PDB file of C-alpha atoms in Angstrom:
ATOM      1  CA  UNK B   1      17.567  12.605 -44.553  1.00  0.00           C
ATOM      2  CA  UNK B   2      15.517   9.839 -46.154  1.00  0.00           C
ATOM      3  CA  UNK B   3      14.411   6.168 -45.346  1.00  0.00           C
ATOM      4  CA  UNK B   4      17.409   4.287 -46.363  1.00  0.00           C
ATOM      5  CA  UNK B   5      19.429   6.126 -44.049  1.00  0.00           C
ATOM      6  CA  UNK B   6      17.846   4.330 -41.549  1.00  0.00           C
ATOM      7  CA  UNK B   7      18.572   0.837 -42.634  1.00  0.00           C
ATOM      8  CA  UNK B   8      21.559  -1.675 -41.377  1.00  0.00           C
ATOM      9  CA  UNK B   9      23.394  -3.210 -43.990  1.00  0.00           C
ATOM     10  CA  UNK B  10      24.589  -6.541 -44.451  1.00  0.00           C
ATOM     11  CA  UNK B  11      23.038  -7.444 -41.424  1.00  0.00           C
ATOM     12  CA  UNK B  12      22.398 -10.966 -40.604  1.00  0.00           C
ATOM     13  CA  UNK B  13      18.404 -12.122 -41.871  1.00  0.00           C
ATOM     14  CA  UNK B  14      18.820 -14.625 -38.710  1.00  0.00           C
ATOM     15  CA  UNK B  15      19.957 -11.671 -36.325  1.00  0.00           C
ATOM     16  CA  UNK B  16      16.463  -9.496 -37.026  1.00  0.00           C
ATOM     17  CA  UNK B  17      14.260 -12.629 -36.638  1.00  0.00           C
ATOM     18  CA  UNK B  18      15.667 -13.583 -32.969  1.00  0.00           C
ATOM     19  CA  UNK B  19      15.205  -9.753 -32.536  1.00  0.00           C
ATOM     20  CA  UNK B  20      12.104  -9.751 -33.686  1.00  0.00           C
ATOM     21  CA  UNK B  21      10.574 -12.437 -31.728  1.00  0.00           C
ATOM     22  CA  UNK B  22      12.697 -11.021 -28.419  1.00  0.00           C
ATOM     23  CA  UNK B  23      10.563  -7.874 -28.799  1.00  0.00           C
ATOM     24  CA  UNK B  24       7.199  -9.519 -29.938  1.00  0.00           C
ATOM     25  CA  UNK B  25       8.102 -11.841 -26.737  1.00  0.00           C
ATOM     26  CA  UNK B  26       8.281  -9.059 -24.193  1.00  0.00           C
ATOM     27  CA  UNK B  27       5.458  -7.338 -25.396  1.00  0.00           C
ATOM     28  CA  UNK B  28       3.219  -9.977 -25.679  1.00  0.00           C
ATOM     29  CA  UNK B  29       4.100 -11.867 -22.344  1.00  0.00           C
ATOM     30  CA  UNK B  30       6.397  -9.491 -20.487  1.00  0.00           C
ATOM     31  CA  UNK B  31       4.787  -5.862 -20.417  1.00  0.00           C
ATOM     32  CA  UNK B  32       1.265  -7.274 -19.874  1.00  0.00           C
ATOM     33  CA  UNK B  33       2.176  -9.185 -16.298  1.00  0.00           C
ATOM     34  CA  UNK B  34       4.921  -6.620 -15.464  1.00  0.00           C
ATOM     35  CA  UNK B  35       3.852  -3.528 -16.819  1.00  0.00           C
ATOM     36  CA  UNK B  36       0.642  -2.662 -18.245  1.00  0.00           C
ATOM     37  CA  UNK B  37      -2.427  -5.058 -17.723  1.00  0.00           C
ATOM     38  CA  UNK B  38      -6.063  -4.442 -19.531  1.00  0.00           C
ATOM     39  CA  UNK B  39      -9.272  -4.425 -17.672  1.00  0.00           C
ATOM     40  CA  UNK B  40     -13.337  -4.533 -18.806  1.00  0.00           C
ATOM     41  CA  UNK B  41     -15.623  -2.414 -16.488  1.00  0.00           C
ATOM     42  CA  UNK B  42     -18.489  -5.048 -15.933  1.00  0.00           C
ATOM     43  CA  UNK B  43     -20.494  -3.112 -13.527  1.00  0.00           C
ATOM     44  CA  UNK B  44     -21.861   0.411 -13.306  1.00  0.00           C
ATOM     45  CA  UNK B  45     -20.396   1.207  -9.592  1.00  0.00           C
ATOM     46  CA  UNK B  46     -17.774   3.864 -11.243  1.00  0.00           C
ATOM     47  CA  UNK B  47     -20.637   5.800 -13.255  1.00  0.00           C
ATOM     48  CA  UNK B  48     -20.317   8.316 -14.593  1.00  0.00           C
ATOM     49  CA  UNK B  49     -16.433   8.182 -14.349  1.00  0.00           C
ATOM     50  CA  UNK B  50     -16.176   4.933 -15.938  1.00  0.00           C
ATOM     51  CA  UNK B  51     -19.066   3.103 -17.796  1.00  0.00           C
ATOM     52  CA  UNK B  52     -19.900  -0.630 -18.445  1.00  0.00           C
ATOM     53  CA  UNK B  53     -18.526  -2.120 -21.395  1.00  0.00           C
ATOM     54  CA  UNK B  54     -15.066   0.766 -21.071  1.00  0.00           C
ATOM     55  CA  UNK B  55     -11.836  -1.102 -21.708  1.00  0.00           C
ATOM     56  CA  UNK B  56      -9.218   0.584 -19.625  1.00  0.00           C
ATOM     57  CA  UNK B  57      -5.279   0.628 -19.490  1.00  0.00           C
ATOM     58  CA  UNK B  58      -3.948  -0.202 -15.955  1.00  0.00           C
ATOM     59  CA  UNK B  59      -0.442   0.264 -15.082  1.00  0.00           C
ATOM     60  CA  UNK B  60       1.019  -1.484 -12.199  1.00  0.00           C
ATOM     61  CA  UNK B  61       4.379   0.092 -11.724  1.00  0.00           C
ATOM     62  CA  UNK B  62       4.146   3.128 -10.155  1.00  0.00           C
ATOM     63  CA  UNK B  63       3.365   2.611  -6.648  1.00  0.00           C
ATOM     64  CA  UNK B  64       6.573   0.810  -6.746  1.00  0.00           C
ATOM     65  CA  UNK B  65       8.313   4.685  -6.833  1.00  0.00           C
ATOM     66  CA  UNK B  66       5.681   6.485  -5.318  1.00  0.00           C
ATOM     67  CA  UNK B  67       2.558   6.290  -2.717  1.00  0.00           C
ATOM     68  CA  UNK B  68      -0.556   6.054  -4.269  1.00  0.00           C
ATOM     69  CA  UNK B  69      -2.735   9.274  -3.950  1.00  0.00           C
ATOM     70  CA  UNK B  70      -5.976  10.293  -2.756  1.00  0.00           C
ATOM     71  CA  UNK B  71      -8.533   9.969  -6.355  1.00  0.00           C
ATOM     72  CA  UNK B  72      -6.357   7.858  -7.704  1.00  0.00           C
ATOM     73  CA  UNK B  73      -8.482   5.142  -9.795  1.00  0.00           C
ATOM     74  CA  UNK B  74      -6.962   1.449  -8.652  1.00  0.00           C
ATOM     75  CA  UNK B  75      -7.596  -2.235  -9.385  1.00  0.00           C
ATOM     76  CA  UNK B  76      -7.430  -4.966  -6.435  1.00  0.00           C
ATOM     77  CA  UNK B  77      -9.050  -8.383  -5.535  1.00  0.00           C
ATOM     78  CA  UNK B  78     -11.987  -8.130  -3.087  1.00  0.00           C
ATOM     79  CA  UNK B  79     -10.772  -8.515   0.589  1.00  0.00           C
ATOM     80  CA  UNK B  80     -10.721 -12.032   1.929  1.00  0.00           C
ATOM     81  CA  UNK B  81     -13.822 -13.268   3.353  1.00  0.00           C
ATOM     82  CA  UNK B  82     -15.993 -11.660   0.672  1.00  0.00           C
ATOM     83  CA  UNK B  83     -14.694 -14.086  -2.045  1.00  0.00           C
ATOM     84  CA  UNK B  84     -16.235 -17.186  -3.038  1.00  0.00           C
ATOM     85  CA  UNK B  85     -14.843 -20.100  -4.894  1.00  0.00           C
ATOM     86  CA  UNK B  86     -15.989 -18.917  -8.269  1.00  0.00           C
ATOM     87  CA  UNK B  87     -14.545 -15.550  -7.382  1.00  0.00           C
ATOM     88  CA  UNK B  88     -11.073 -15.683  -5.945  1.00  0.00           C
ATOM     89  CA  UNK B  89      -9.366 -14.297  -8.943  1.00  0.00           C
ATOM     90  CA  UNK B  90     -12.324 -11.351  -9.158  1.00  0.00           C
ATOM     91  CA  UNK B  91     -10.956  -7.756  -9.130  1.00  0.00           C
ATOM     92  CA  UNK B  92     -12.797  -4.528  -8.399  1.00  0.00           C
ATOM     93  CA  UNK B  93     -11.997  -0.908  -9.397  1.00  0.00           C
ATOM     94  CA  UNK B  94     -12.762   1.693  -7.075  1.00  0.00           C
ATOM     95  CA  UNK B  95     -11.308   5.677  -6.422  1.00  0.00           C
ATOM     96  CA  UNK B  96      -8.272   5.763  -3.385  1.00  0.00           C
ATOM     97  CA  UNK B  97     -10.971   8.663  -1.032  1.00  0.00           C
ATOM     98  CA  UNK B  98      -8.786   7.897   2.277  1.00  0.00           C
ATOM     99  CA  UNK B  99      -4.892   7.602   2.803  1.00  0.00           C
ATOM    100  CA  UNK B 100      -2.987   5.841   5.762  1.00  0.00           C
ATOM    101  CA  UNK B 101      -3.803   7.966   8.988  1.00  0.00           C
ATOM    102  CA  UNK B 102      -7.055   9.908   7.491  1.00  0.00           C
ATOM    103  CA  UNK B 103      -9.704  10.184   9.515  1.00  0.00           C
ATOM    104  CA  UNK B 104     -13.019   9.250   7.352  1.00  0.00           C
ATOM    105  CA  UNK B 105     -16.485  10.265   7.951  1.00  0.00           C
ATOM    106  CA  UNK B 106     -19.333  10.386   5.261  1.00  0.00           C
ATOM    107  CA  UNK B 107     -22.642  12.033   6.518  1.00  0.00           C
ATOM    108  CA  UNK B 108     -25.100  14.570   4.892  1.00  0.00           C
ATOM    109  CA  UNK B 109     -24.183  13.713   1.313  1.00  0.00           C
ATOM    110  CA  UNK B 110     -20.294  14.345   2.158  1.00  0.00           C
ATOM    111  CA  UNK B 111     -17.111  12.962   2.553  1.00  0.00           C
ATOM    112  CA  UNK B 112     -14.901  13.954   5.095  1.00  0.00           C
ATOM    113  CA  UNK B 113     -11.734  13.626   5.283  1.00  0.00           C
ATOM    114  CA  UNK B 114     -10.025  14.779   8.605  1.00  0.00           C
ATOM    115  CA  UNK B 115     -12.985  16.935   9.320  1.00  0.00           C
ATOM    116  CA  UNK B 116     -12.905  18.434   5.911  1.00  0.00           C
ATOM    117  CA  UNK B 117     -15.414  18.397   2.858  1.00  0.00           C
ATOM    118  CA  UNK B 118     -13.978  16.541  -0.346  1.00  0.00           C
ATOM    119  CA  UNK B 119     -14.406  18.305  -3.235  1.00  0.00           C
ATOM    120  CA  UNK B 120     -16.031  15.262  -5.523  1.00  0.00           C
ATOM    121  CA  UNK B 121     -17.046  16.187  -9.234  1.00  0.00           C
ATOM    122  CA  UNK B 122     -16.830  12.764 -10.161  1.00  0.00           C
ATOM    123  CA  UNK B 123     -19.625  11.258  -8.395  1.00  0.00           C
ATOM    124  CA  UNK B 124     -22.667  10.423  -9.564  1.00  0.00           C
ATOM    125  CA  UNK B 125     -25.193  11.422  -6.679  1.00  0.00           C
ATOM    126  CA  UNK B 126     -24.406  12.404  -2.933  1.00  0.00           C
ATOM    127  CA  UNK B 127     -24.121   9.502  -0.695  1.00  0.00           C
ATOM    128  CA  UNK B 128     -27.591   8.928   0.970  1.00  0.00           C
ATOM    129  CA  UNK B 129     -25.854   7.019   4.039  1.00  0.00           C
ATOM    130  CA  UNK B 130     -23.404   7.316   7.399  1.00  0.00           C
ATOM    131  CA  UNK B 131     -20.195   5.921   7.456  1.00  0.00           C
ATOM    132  CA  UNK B 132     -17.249   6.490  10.047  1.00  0.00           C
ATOM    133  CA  UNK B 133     -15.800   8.204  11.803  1.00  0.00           C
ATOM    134  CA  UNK B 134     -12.791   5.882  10.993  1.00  0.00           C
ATOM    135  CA  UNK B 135      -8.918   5.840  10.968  1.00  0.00           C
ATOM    136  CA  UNK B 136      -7.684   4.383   8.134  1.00  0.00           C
ATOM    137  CA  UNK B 137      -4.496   1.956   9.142  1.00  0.00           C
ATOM    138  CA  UNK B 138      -1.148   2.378   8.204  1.00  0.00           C
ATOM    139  CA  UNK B 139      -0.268   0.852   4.830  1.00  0.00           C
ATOM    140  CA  UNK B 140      -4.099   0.589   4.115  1.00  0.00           C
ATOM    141  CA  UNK B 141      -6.767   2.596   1.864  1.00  0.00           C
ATOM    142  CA  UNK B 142     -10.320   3.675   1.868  1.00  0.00           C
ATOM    143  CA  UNK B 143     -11.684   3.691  -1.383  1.00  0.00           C
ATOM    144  CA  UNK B 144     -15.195   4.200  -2.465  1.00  0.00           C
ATOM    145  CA  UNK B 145     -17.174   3.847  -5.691  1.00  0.00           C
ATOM    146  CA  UNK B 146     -17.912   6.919  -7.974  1.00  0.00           C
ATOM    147  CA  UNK B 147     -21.577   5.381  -7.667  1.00  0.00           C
ATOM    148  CA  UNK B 148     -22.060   5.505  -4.222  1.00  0.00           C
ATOM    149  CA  UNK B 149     -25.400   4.568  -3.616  1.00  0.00           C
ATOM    150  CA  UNK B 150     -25.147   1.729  -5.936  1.00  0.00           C
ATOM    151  CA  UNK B 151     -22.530   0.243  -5.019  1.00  0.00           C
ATOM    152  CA  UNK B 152     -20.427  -2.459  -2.449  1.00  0.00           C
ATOM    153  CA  UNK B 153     -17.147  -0.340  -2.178  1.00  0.00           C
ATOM    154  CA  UNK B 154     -15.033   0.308   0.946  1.00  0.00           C
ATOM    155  CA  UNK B 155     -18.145   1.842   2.885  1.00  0.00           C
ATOM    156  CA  UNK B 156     -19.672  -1.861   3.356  1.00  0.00           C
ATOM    157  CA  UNK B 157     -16.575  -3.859   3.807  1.00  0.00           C
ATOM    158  CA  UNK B 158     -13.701  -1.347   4.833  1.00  0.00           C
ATOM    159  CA  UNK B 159      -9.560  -0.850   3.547  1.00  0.00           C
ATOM    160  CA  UNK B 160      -7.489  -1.825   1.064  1.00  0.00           C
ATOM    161  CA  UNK B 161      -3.814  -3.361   1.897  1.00  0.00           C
ATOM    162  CA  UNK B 162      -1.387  -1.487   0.023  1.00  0.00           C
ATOM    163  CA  UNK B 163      -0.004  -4.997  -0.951  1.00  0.00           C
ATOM    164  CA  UNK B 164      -3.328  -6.056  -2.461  1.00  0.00           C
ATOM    165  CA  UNK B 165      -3.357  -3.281  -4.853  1.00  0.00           C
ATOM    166  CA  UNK B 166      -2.646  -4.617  -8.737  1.00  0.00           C
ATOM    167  CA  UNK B 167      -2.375  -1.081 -10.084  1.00  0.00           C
ATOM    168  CA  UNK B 168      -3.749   2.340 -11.121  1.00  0.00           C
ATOM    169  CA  UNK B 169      -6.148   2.760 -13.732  1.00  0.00           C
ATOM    170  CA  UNK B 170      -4.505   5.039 -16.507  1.00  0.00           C
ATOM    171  CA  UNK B 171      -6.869   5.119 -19.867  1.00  0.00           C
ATOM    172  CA  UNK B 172      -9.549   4.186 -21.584  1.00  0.00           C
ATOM    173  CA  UNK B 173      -8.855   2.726 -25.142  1.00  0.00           C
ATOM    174  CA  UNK B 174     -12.250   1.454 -25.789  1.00  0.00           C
ATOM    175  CA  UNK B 175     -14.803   2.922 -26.691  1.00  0.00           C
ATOM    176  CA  UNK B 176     -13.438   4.956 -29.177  1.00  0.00           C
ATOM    177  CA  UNK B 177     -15.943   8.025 -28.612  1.00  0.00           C
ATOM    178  CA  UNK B 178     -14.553   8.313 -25.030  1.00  0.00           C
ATOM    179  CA  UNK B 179     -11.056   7.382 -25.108  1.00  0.00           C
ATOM    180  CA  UNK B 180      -8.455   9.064 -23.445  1.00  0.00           C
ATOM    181  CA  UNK B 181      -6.714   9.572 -19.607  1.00  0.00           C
ATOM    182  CA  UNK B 182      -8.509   8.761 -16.562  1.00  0.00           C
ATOM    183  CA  UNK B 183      -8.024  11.232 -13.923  1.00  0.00           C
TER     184      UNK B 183
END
């Protein structure tokens, strides 16, 4: 089968360009708030999972079909009361460590989660502080930096709504020598 095969004929010039600008439309304006979003890494807090200067892919629709999961990578504003004015539309990236109902504890360089050790590849050095015991709330999160030591994640100001979160961090696309999936 070759090329032409492919092509409409006698098909209106005036027909492909409101087509055309339908489809530029939606991707330009539509997938972007709805869809997919792009964020910049600005700090170091996710090292070595995610470094400064990484452009990643965040998708924000599927917590609309399922729960979000423990290591899942998400994006949300700082809680209230830790924004300023020059902040309020600030967003953070940390990794989901506690689900609704989990009972959190971090001691000795571990994570626990309902009295058992996390397995944690990802981090960058063994937390060197105490933290819990708490319950995470229904329909709220714990989540913690892949930089522990180094960073202000859920272990200095405490959950994440469920409502708050903008979506889960998918891939990397920049830069090119470490693109790929996030996981």
């Amino acid at each position: 089968m070759d090329s032409s095969s492919f092509k409409f004929k006698n098909t209106n010039p005036w027909l492909y360009g409101v087509l055309g600008i339908g489809i530029n439309s939606l991707l330009a304006f539509g997938l972007p708030t709805y869809v997919f979003e792009a964020r910049y890494i600005p700090t170091g807090a996710m090292q070595p999972t995610l470094e400064r200067g990484d452009r990643l892919l965040i998708e924000k629709f599927s917590y609309l079909f399922r729960e979000p999961k423990r290591k899942d990578i998400i994006v949300f504003p700082l809680p209230e009361g830790l924004l300023q004015d020059d902040t309020k539309d600030y967003a953070v990236i940390f990794r989901i460590i506690g689900l609704p109902g989990d009972t959190v504890e971090i001691f000795d360089g571990t994570v626990f989660i309902n009295a058992n050790a996390l397995d944690e590849d990802y981090i960058l050095e063994q937390p060197n502080y105490r933290w819990g015991p708490e319950v995470v709330p229904v329909g709220s999160y714990f989540t913690l930096a892949d930089n522990r030591n180094n960073s202000f994640d859920g272990h200095a100001w405490g959950f994440v709504d469920k409502d708050n979160i903008i979506g889960r961090s998918v891939f990397r696309f920049w830069p090119l020598q470490r693109i790929g999936k996030l996981e």
